[in-house]
Short mmCIF file of C-alpha atoms in Angstrom, two decimals:
data_model
loop_
_atom_site.label_atom_id
_atom_site.label_comp_id
_atom_site.label_asym_id
_atom_site.label_seq_id
_atom_site.Cartn_x
_atom_site.Cartn_y
_atom_site.Cartn_z
CA MET Y 1 19.43 -14.31 13.30
CA ASP Y 2 18.85 -10.31 13.11
CA ILE Y 3 15.34 -9.13 12.52
CA TYR Y 4 15.33 -6.24 10.35
CA GLN Y 5 12.62 -4.12 8.19
CA ILE Y 6 12.51 -2.72 4.85
CA ALA Y 7 10.52 0.09 3.98
CA ILE Y 8 9.23 0.65 0.38
CA ASP Y 9 7.26 4.19 -0.30
CA GLY Y 10 6.20 5.69 -3.08
CA PRO Y 11 2.72 6.88 -5.35
CA ALA Y 12 0.30 4.54 -6.43
CA GLY Y 13 1.40 2.49 -9.35
CA SER Y 14 5.30 2.96 -8.91
CA GLY Y 15 5.28 -0.84 -8.26
CA LYS Y 16 5.89 -0.84 -4.61
CA SER Y 17 3.88 -4.01 -4.36
CA THR Y 18 5.18 -6.47 -7.01
CA LEU Y 19 8.60 -4.74 -5.75
CA ALA Y 20 8.01 -5.93 -2.06
CA LYS Y 21 6.94 -9.27 -3.13
CA GLY Y 22 10.04 -9.64 -5.21
CA VAL Y 23 12.00 -8.66 -2.20
CA SER Y 24 10.05 -10.63 -0.04
CA LYS Y 25 10.82 -14.04 -1.88
CA LYS Y 26 14.49 -13.35 -2.49
CA LEU Y 27 15.63 -12.81 0.70
CA GLY Y 28 12.94 -15.42 2.38
CA ILE Y 29 10.90 -12.44 4.65
CA MET Y 30 7.66 -11.82 5.00
CA TYR Y 31 5.74 -9.28 3.16
CA LEU Y 32 3.33 -6.98 4.62
CA ASP Y 33 0.78 -5.31 2.14
CA THR Y 34 -0.34 -2.03 4.14
CA GLY Y 35 -2.22 -1.10 1.11
CA ALA Y 36 -4.33 -3.97 1.34
CA MET Y 37 -5.36 -2.88 5.37
CA TYR Y 38 -6.16 0.64 3.88
CA ARG Y 39 -8.31 -0.94 1.34
CA THR Y 40 -10.21 -3.12 3.76
CA CYS Y 41 -11.21 0.05 5.94
CA GLY Y 42 -12.00 1.50 2.42
CA LEU Y 43 -14.50 -1.46 1.75
CA TYR Y 44 -15.75 -1.31 5.25
CA ALA Y 45 -17.11 2.37 4.88
CA LEU Y 46 -18.44 1.19 1.31
CA LYS Y 47 -20.54 -2.00 2.94
CA ASN Y 48 -21.62 0.56 5.91
CA ASP Y 49 -22.81 3.48 3.48
CA VAL Y 50 -20.25 5.82 5.09
CA SER Y 51 -18.74 8.32 3.31
CA PRO Y 52 -15.05 7.96 3.44
CA LYS Y 53 -14.41 11.47 4.21
CA ASP Y 54 -16.89 11.82 7.48
CA GLU Y 55 -14.47 11.55 10.21
CA GLU Y 56 -16.95 11.04 12.83
CA GLN Y 57 -18.62 8.17 11.43
CA VAL Y 58 -15.32 6.68 10.25
CA ALA Y 59 -14.24 6.77 13.65
CA LYS Y 60 -17.35 4.85 14.99
CA LEU Y 61 -16.84 2.28 12.32
CA MET Y 62 -13.14 1.91 13.06
CA GLU Y 63 -14.49 1.26 16.80
CA LYS Y 64 -16.56 -1.87 15.77
CA MET Y 65 -14.43 -3.14 12.93
CA VAL Y 66 -12.73 -6.28 13.48
CA LEU Y 67 -9.72 -6.88 10.85
CA GLU Y 68 -7.18 -9.42 10.91
CA VAL Y 69 -4.26 -10.08 8.90
CA ALA Y 70 -3.59 -13.49 7.95
CA PHE Y 71 -0.79 -15.23 6.43
CA ILE Y 72 -1.82 -18.25 4.62
CA ASP Y 73 0.67 -20.33 2.29
CA GLY Y 74 2.78 -17.42 2.14
CA ASN Y 75 -0.19 -15.03 1.20
CA GLN Y 76 -1.64 -12.45 3.07
CA HIS Y 77 -5.78 -12.56 3.73
CA MET Y 78 -7.69 -9.67 4.72
CA ILE Y 79 -10.04 -10.89 6.91
CA LEU Y 80 -13.09 -8.36 7.99
CA ASP Y 81 -15.66 -9.37 11.01
CA GLY Y 82 -14.56 -13.03 9.90
CA GLU Y 83 -14.99 -12.89 6.24
CA ASP Y 84 -11.87 -13.14 4.14
CA VAL Y 85 -12.38 -10.23 1.99
CA THR Y 86 -9.12 -10.31 0.09
CA GLY Y 87 -10.64 -10.77 -3.49
CA MET Y 88 -13.07 -7.66 -2.82
CA ILE Y 89 -10.43 -4.98 -2.26
CA ARG Y 90 -9.19 -4.29 -5.65
CA THR Y 91 -11.92 -2.48 -7.20
CA PRO Y 92 -11.68 1.02 -8.56
CA GLU Y 93 -14.40 2.24 -6.13
CA VAL Y 94 -12.69 0.45 -3.21
CA SER Y 95 -9.37 2.36 -4.40
CA ARG Y 96 -11.10 5.82 -4.13
CA TYR Y 97 -12.64 5.00 -0.75
CA ALA Y 98 -9.20 3.85 0.29
CA SER Y 99 -7.39 6.83 -0.53
CA ASP Y 100 -9.90 9.15 0.98
CA ILE Y 101 -10.15 6.97 4.40
CA SER Y 102 -6.41 6.81 4.70
CA ALA Y 103 -5.93 10.62 4.87
CA LEU Y 104 -8.06 10.32 8.30
CA PRO Y 105 -5.77 10.42 11.31
CA VAL Y 106 -8.11 7.96 13.19
CA VAL Y 107 -7.58 5.24 10.47
CA ARG Y 108 -3.92 5.86 10.03
CA LYS Y 109 -3.36 5.58 13.95
CA LYS Y 110 -5.29 2.01 14.26
CA MET Y 111 -3.60 0.91 11.33
CA VAL Y 112 -0.14 1.95 11.80
CA ASP Y 113 -0.39 0.42 15.46
CA MET Y 114 -1.46 -3.04 13.78
CA GLN Y 115 1.75 -2.54 11.43
CA ARG Y 116 4.36 -1.78 14.31
CA GLU Y 117 2.89 -4.79 15.93
CA ILE Y 118 3.08 -7.22 13.22
CA ALA Y 119 6.36 -5.95 11.61
CA LYS Y 120 8.36 -6.27 15.26
CA ALA Y 121 7.57 -10.05 15.62
CA GLN Y 122 10.20 -11.08 12.78
CA SER Y 123 11.90 -9.48 9.55
CA PHE Y 124 9.18 -8.07 7.01
CA VAL Y 125 9.21 -5.80 3.89
CA LEU Y 126 6.69 -3.12 4.03
CA ASP Y 127 5.32 -1.03 1.26
CA GLY Y 128 3.26 2.29 1.30
CA ARG Y 129 3.12 5.68 1.57
CA ASP Y 130 4.75 6.43 4.76
CA ILE Y 131 6.50 3.24 5.83
CA GLY Y 132 9.90 5.16 6.23
CA SER Y 133 8.51 8.50 7.41
CA ASN Y 134 6.13 7.10 10.11
CA VAL Y 135 5.51 3.57 10.26
CA LEU Y 136 9.01 2.43 10.75
CA PRO Y 137 11.05 5.17 10.89
CA ASN Y 138 13.63 3.32 12.38
CA ALA Y 139 13.90 0.43 9.32
CA LYS Y 140 17.31 -0.49 8.52
CA TYR Y 141 16.68 -0.09 4.88
CA LYS Y 142 14.47 2.74 3.03
CA PHE Y 143 13.48 2.96 -0.26
CA PHE Y 144 11.16 5.58 -2.50
CA LEU Y 145 9.95 4.31 -5.73
CA THR Y 146 8.99 7.01 -8.58
CA ALA Y 147 7.53 6.70 -11.92
CA SER Y 148 5.82 9.22 -14.33
CA SER Y 149 2.06 9.23 -13.76
CA ALA Y 150 1.48 8.06 -17.23
CA LYS Y 151 3.85 5.13 -16.66
CA ARG Y 152 1.95 4.20 -13.56
CA ALA Y 153 -1.35 4.61 -15.51
CA GLU Y 154 -0.23 2.28 -18.21
CA ARG Y 155 1.10 -0.26 -15.74
CA ARG Y 156 -2.35 0.09 -13.43
CA LEU Y 157 -4.57 -0.65 -16.70
CA LYS Y 158 -2.59 -3.74 -17.74
CA GLU Y 159 -2.61 -5.17 -14.19
CA LEU Y 160 -6.47 -4.55 -14.61
CA ASN Y 161 -6.81 -6.19 -17.99
CA GLU Y 162 -4.72 -9.28 -16.70
CA ARG Y 163 -7.27 -9.50 -14.18
CA GLY Y 164 -10.24 -9.65 -16.59
CA ASP Y 165 -11.32 -5.98 -15.73
CA PHE Y 166 -11.94 -3.75 -18.92
CA SER Y 167 -13.99 -1.25 -16.99
CA GLN Y 168 -11.63 1.53 -17.24
CA SER Y 169 -10.27 3.53 -20.20
CA TYR Y 170 -6.45 4.69 -19.88
CA GLU Y 171 -7.79 8.22 -19.32
CA GLU Y 172 -10.14 7.21 -16.29
CA VAL Y 173 -6.74 5.18 -14.69
CA LEU Y 174 -4.58 8.21 -15.30
CA LYS Y 175 -7.13 10.59 -13.55
CA ASP Y 176 -7.47 7.91 -10.72
CA ILE Y 177 -3.99 8.22 -10.34
CA GLU Y 178 -3.36 11.72 -10.22
CA TYR Y 179 -6.42 12.06 -8.03
CA ARG Y 180 -4.64 9.81 -5.23
CA ASP Y 181 -1.09 11.41 -5.74
CA LEU Y 182 -3.01 14.74 -4.85
CA GLN Y 183 -4.64 13.09 -1.94
CA ASP Y 184 -1.51 11.18 -0.20
CA SER Y 185 0.71 14.00 -0.90
CA THR Y 186 -1.23 16.77 0.47
CA ARG Y 187 -3.02 14.93 3.08
CA ALA Y 188 -2.63 16.31 6.85
CA ALA Y 189 -1.76 12.91 8.48
CA ALA Y 190 1.46 11.04 7.24
CA PRO Y 191 1.56 12.44 3.83
CA LEU Y 192 3.72 10.69 1.14
CA VAL Y 193 6.80 12.27 1.35
CA LYS Y 194 10.66 10.78 0.36
CA VAL Y 195 12.78 10.62 3.88
CA ASP Y 196 16.20 12.11 3.70
CA ASP Y 197 17.77 8.45 4.18
CA ALA Y 198 15.60 6.49 1.41
CA ILE Y 199 17.26 5.54 -1.65
CA GLU Y 200 15.38 6.80 -4.75
CA ILE Y 201 14.73 4.75 -7.61
CA ASP Y 202 12.97 5.87 -10.87
CA THR Y 203 11.17 2.93 -12.51
CA SER Y 204 9.73 4.80 -15.46
CA ASP Y 205 12.43 3.14 -17.64
CA ILE Y 206 13.57 -0.09 -16.22
CA THR Y 207 11.72 -3.37 -15.41
CA ILE Y 208 10.66 -4.79 -12.35
CA GLU Y 209 13.44 -7.41 -12.42
CA GLU Y 210 15.87 -4.40 -12.90
CA THR Y 211 14.25 -2.46 -10.12
CA LEU Y 212 14.70 -5.52 -7.76
CA GLU Y 213 18.35 -6.08 -8.75
CA ALA Y 214 18.98 -2.36 -7.83
CA LEU Y 215 17.10 -2.59 -4.44
CA LEU Y 216 19.08 -5.97 -3.58
CA SER Y 217 22.30 -4.67 -4.71
CA LYS Y 218 21.72 -1.76 -2.12
CA VAL Y 219 20.63 -4.15 0.63
CA ASN Y 220 23.94 -6.43 0.07
CA GLU Y 221 26.10 -3.16 0.33
#
């Protein structure tokens, strides 16, 4: 059976992770959440009281960090220095740390090497900011999701509230999304970009089910 990869890129809150999980389920292939890997790096910096913008200190952290991506019952778990931190990486503070730390070339190199290694063993769907442009430039299928910042903030707030997190207002979530957009698109190392051979899907006014149908119809073509 052929091994192939599906790359899904796009800005924060565009629905990449939800879509990638749906694709994984429908096609019976593995899903690698690359964002969780950067979030774990952010959490590590936070735990060690290191600024995610301090490249020299972060480089030292990366040398000693023991990071493992484990798939347990089909779900991805992030193991940091032997501890399962999957439940700790979704806070707003870790999100900001992840956004800053992922801009550093030393971090991206370590994570990209891991991602390529994981994805070559079997068919995978990966989502992130630079999957089609940098991590898997030869992926068989490439998609770029987009949506207005207002719509993305609305979705992110709903997601947080559904998890019982009411610590942020809509305005704060929107500000965070806009901050991450700026970081992701202007960073020197592998910025967020739509590659020429990626199919763009605007998810502003369509449901996740409709987005999934649109993506699968392109794959089936």
